[in-house]
Amino acid sequence: MKWLIVTGDDFGASYGINRGIIQAHRDGILTSASLLVDRPASGAAAALARAHTKMSLGLHLELDAGDPDKVAVQCERQMARFRELTGERPTHVDSHHAVHHDARVLPHVLALARQAGAPVRGHSVVRHLGSFYGQWGGATHPEQIGVEGLLRLLDAEVRKGVTELSCHPGYVEPEFRSSYLAERELELRTLCDPRVRHAIRDRGIRLIGFRHPSARATAAPLTAEAT
């Protein structure tokens, strides 16, 4: 069986991104979101998550890899903030700009996730697919994040077991600062396109979240020694 988790990163980064992630969940294929806990729209994102209980909610850590002595403190504080905002443990843990893969950071993130009983992106049996992304070399590549691009990616990369596809849907507001802007709205349109859901069904892929028994059974976090 092929199971697919579709996770929207940067939940809480802005009200427009919050709106886009919820739309991608309600009208599209998004099943999961990763919450930034220190942004002005973080509280609003947590409230939206409480109203959409079928969407898994994880912790999207913001960490300074250049100061590894403080990483453990940052992890603990952001986990506490997540619990304060949501009243729950995260269903999964990952990080902004994938900084948790840094060897100086990873042991702290794995230890934090182990306490929460949550898998860490790229360090559990859940296979991470991060190439649904529409920018590289300083240029936008809409062909990568359009419907055909997404379907090519799924055909090439989704295998038996559980795969997580990360994405960055959202609406861009004038005050939002990021190098990834127009691409977010294109991702959102793709995720909500009915052709995508139909194609996933026709390929025998089942959409699930991290709360699904199949994900919980296979997503045990690895120890630091195993990485």
Coordinates of C-alpha atoms in Angstrom, one line a residue:
M1 CA 0.0 0.0 0.0
K2 CA 1.2 3.5 -0.8
W3 CA 0.3 6.2 1.8
L4 CA 0.9 9.9 1.3
I5 CA 1.1 12.7 3.9
V6 CA 1.0 16.2 2.4
T7 CA 2.4 18.7 4.9
G8 CA 2.2 22.5 4.6
D9 CA 5.2 24.2 6.1
D10 CA 5.3 27.7 7.6
F11 CA 1.9 27.5 9.2
G12 CA 1.7 30.7 11.4
A13 CA 4.2 32.7 9.3
S14 CA 1.4 35.1 8.2
Y15 CA -2.4 35.2 8.0
G16 CA -2.3 34.7 4.3
I17 CA -0.2 31.5 4.6
N18 CA -2.6 30.3 7.3
R19 CA -5.6 30.9 5.0
G20 CA -3.8 29.1 2.1
I21 CA -2.9 26.1 4.2
I22 CA -6.4 25.7 5.5
Q23 CA -7.8 26.0 2.0
A24 CA -5.4 23.4 0.7
H25 CA -6.6 21.1 3.5
R26 CA -10.3 21.8 3.1
D27 CA -10.4 21.9 -0.7
G28 CA -7.2 20.0 -1.7
I29 CA -4.9 17.2 -0.7
L30 CA -3.1 18.7 2.3
T31 CA -3.4 16.5 5.3
S32 CA -0.8 18.0 7.7
A33 CA 0.8 21.3 8.7
S34 CA 3.9 22.4 10.6
L35 CA 3.5 25.3 12.9
L36 CA 5.9 28.2 13.5
V37 CA 5.3 29.2 17.1
D38 CA 7.0 32.6 17.4
R39 CA 5.2 34.6 14.6
P40 CA 2.4 37.1 14.9
A41 CA 0.0 34.7 13.2
S42 CA 1.0 31.7 15.2
G43 CA -1.9 31.9 17.6
A44 CA -4.4 32.3 14.8
A45 CA -2.9 29.2 13.1
A46 CA -3.3 27.2 16.3
A47 CA -6.9 28.3 16.5
L48 CA -7.5 27.2 12.9
A49 CA -5.9 23.8 13.6
R50 CA -8.3 23.3 16.6
A51 CA -11.2 23.9 14.1
H52 CA -9.8 21.4 11.6
T53 CA -9.0 18.4 13.7
K54 CA -8.5 16.0 10.8
M55 CA -5.3 17.9 9.9
S56 CA -2.2 16.7 11.7
L57 CA -0.2 19.5 13.4
G58 CA 3.6 19.4 13.9
L59 CA 6.3 21.7 15.2
H60 CA 8.3 23.7 12.6
L61 CA 11.3 24.6 14.7
E62 CA 13.3 27.9 14.0
L63 CA 16.8 27.2 15.1
D64 CA 20.2 29.0 14.9
A65 CA 22.7 26.3 13.8
G66 CA 25.5 28.9 14.2
D67 CA 25.0 28.8 18.0
P68 CA 24.7 25.0 18.8
D69 CA 25.1 25.6 22.5
K70 CA 21.7 27.3 22.6
V71 CA 19.9 24.8 20.3
A72 CA 18.6 22.6 23.2
V73 CA 17.2 25.6 24.9
Q74 CA 15.6 26.8 21.7
C75 CA 14.0 23.4 21.2
E76 CA 12.6 23.1 24.7
R77 CA 11.2 26.6 24.6
Q78 CA 9.5 26.2 21.2
M79 CA 8.1 22.8 22.3
A80 CA 6.6 24.5 25.4
R81 CA 5.2 27.3 23.3
F82 CA 3.6 24.7 20.9
R83 CA 2.0 23.0 23.9
E84 CA 0.8 26.4 25.2
L85 CA -0.7 27.4 21.8
T86 CA -2.3 24.0 21.0
G87 CA -2.8 22.2 24.2
E88 CA -1.3 19.1 22.5
R89 CA 1.9 17.4 21.6
P90 CA 3.0 17.8 18.0
T91 CA 2.3 14.9 15.6
H92 CA 5.7 15.4 14.0
V93 CA 8.8 17.6 14.1
D94 CA 10.7 19.4 11.4
S95 CA 12.4 22.7 10.9
H96 CA 12.5 26.0 9.0
H97 CA 15.0 25.7 6.1
A98 CA 15.6 22.1 7.2
V99 CA 18.3 23.2 9.7
H100 CA 17.6 20.1 11.8
H101 CA 19.7 18.1 9.4
D102 CA 22.8 20.0 10.6
A103 CA 25.0 17.5 12.6
R104 CA 25.3 20.1 15.4
V105 CA 21.5 20.4 15.7
L106 CA 20.1 17.0 14.9
P107 CA 20.8 15.3 18.3
H108 CA 18.9 18.0 20.2
V109 CA 15.9 17.7 17.8
L110 CA 15.9 13.9 18.0
A111 CA 15.9 14.1 21.8
L112 CA 13.1 16.6 21.8
A113 CA 11.0 14.6 19.4
R114 CA 11.7 11.3 21.3
Q115 CA 10.2 12.9 24.5
A116 CA 7.1 13.9 22.5
G117 CA 6.8 10.5 20.8
A118 CA 6.9 12.3 17.4
P119 CA 8.8 11.5 14.2
V120 CA 11.5 13.9 12.8
R121 CA 11.4 14.7 9.1
G122 CA 14.0 12.7 7.3
H123 CA 14.9 10.7 10.3
S124 CA 12.1 8.1 10.6
V125 CA 10.8 5.4 8.4
V126 CA 8.5 7.9 6.8
R127 CA 10.2 8.9 3.6
H128 CA 10.5 12.6 3.0
L129 CA 9.9 14.1 -0.5
G130 CA 11.0 17.7 -0.5
S131 CA 11.4 18.5 -4.2
F132 CA 7.9 19.9 -4.7
Y133 CA 9.5 23.4 -4.7
G134 CA 9.3 26.0 -7.4
Q135 CA 12.5 28.0 -7.1
W136 CA 16.2 27.4 -7.5
G137 CA 19.1 29.3 -9.1
G138 CA 17.4 32.6 -8.3
A139 CA 14.5 31.8 -10.7
T140 CA 10.9 30.6 -10.4
H141 CA 10.2 27.2 -12.0
P142 CA 6.4 27.0 -12.3
E143 CA 6.6 23.7 -14.2
Q144 CA 7.9 22.0 -11.0
I145 CA 4.9 22.9 -9.0
G146 CA 2.1 22.8 -11.5
V147 CA -0.3 19.8 -11.8
E148 CA 1.8 17.9 -14.3
G149 CA 5.0 18.5 -12.3
L150 CA 3.4 17.2 -9.1
L151 CA 2.1 14.1 -10.8
R152 CA 5.5 13.4 -12.4
L153 CA 7.0 13.7 -8.9
L154 CA 4.5 11.3 -7.4
D155 CA 5.0 8.8 -10.1
A156 CA 8.7 8.8 -9.7
E157 CA 9.0 9.0 -5.9
V158 CA 6.0 7.6 -4.1
R159 CA 6.6 4.0 -3.2
K160 CA 5.1 1.4 -0.9
G161 CA 4.9 2.6 2.7
V162 CA 4.5 6.1 4.0
T163 CA 5.8 9.1 2.1
E164 CA 5.6 12.7 3.3
L165 CA 5.5 15.5 0.7
S166 CA 6.3 18.9 2.1
C167 CA 4.9 22.0 0.4
H168 CA 4.5 25.8 1.0
P169 CA 1.0 26.9 0.0
G170 CA -0.3 30.3 0.9
Y171 CA -1.6 33.7 -0.1
V172 CA 1.0 36.4 -0.2
E173 CA 0.3 39.7 1.6
P174 CA 2.3 42.9 0.8
E175 CA 4.0 42.9 4.2
F176 CA 5.2 39.3 4.0
R177 CA 8.9 39.0 3.5
S178 CA 10.3 35.9 1.9
S179 CA 12.3 34.8 -1.2
Y180 CA 9.4 32.4 -2.0
L181 CA 6.3 34.4 -2.9
A182 CA 4.4 33.9 -6.1
E183 CA 5.3 30.2 -5.9
R184 CA 3.2 29.8 -2.8
E185 CA 0.0 30.7 -4.6
L186 CA 0.8 28.5 -7.5
E187 CA 1.4 25.6 -5.1
L188 CA -2.0 26.3 -3.5
R189 CA -3.8 26.2 -6.9
T190 CA -2.1 22.9 -7.7
L191 CA -2.9 21.2 -4.4
C192 CA -6.6 22.2 -4.8
D193 CA -6.9 21.2 -8.4
P194 CA -9.4 18.3 -8.7
R195 CA -7.2 16.6 -11.2
V196 CA -4.6 16.0 -8.5
R197 CA -7.0 14.2 -6.1
H198 CA -8.4 12.1 -9.0
A199 CA -4.9 11.2 -10.1
I200 CA -3.8 10.2 -6.6
R201 CA -6.9 8.0 -6.3
D202 CA -6.3 6.4 -9.7
R203 CA -2.7 5.6 -8.7
G204 CA -3.8 3.7 -5.7
I205 CA -2.3 6.2 -3.3
R206 CA -4.1 6.9 0.0
L207 CA -3.9 10.3 1.6
I208 CA -3.3 10.2 5.4
G209 CA -2.0 12.3 8.2
F210 CA 0.5 11.6 10.9
R211 CA -2.3 10.6 13.2
H212 CA -3.3 7.7 11.0
P213 CA -2.4 4.3 12.4
S214 CA -0.2 3.5 9.4
A215 CA 1.9 6.6 10.0
R216 CA 2.1 6.0 13.7
A217 CA 3.2 2.4 13.2
T218 CA 6.1 3.3 10.9
A219 CA 7.1 6.7 12.0
A220 CA 9.1 6.0 15.2
P221 CA 11.9 8.5 15.5
L222 CA 15.4 7.2 15.1
T223 CA 17.9 7.7 17.9
A224 CA 20.9 10.0 17.5
E225 CA 23.2 7.0 17.4
A226 CA 21.3 5.6 14.4
T227 CA 21.8 8.6 12.2

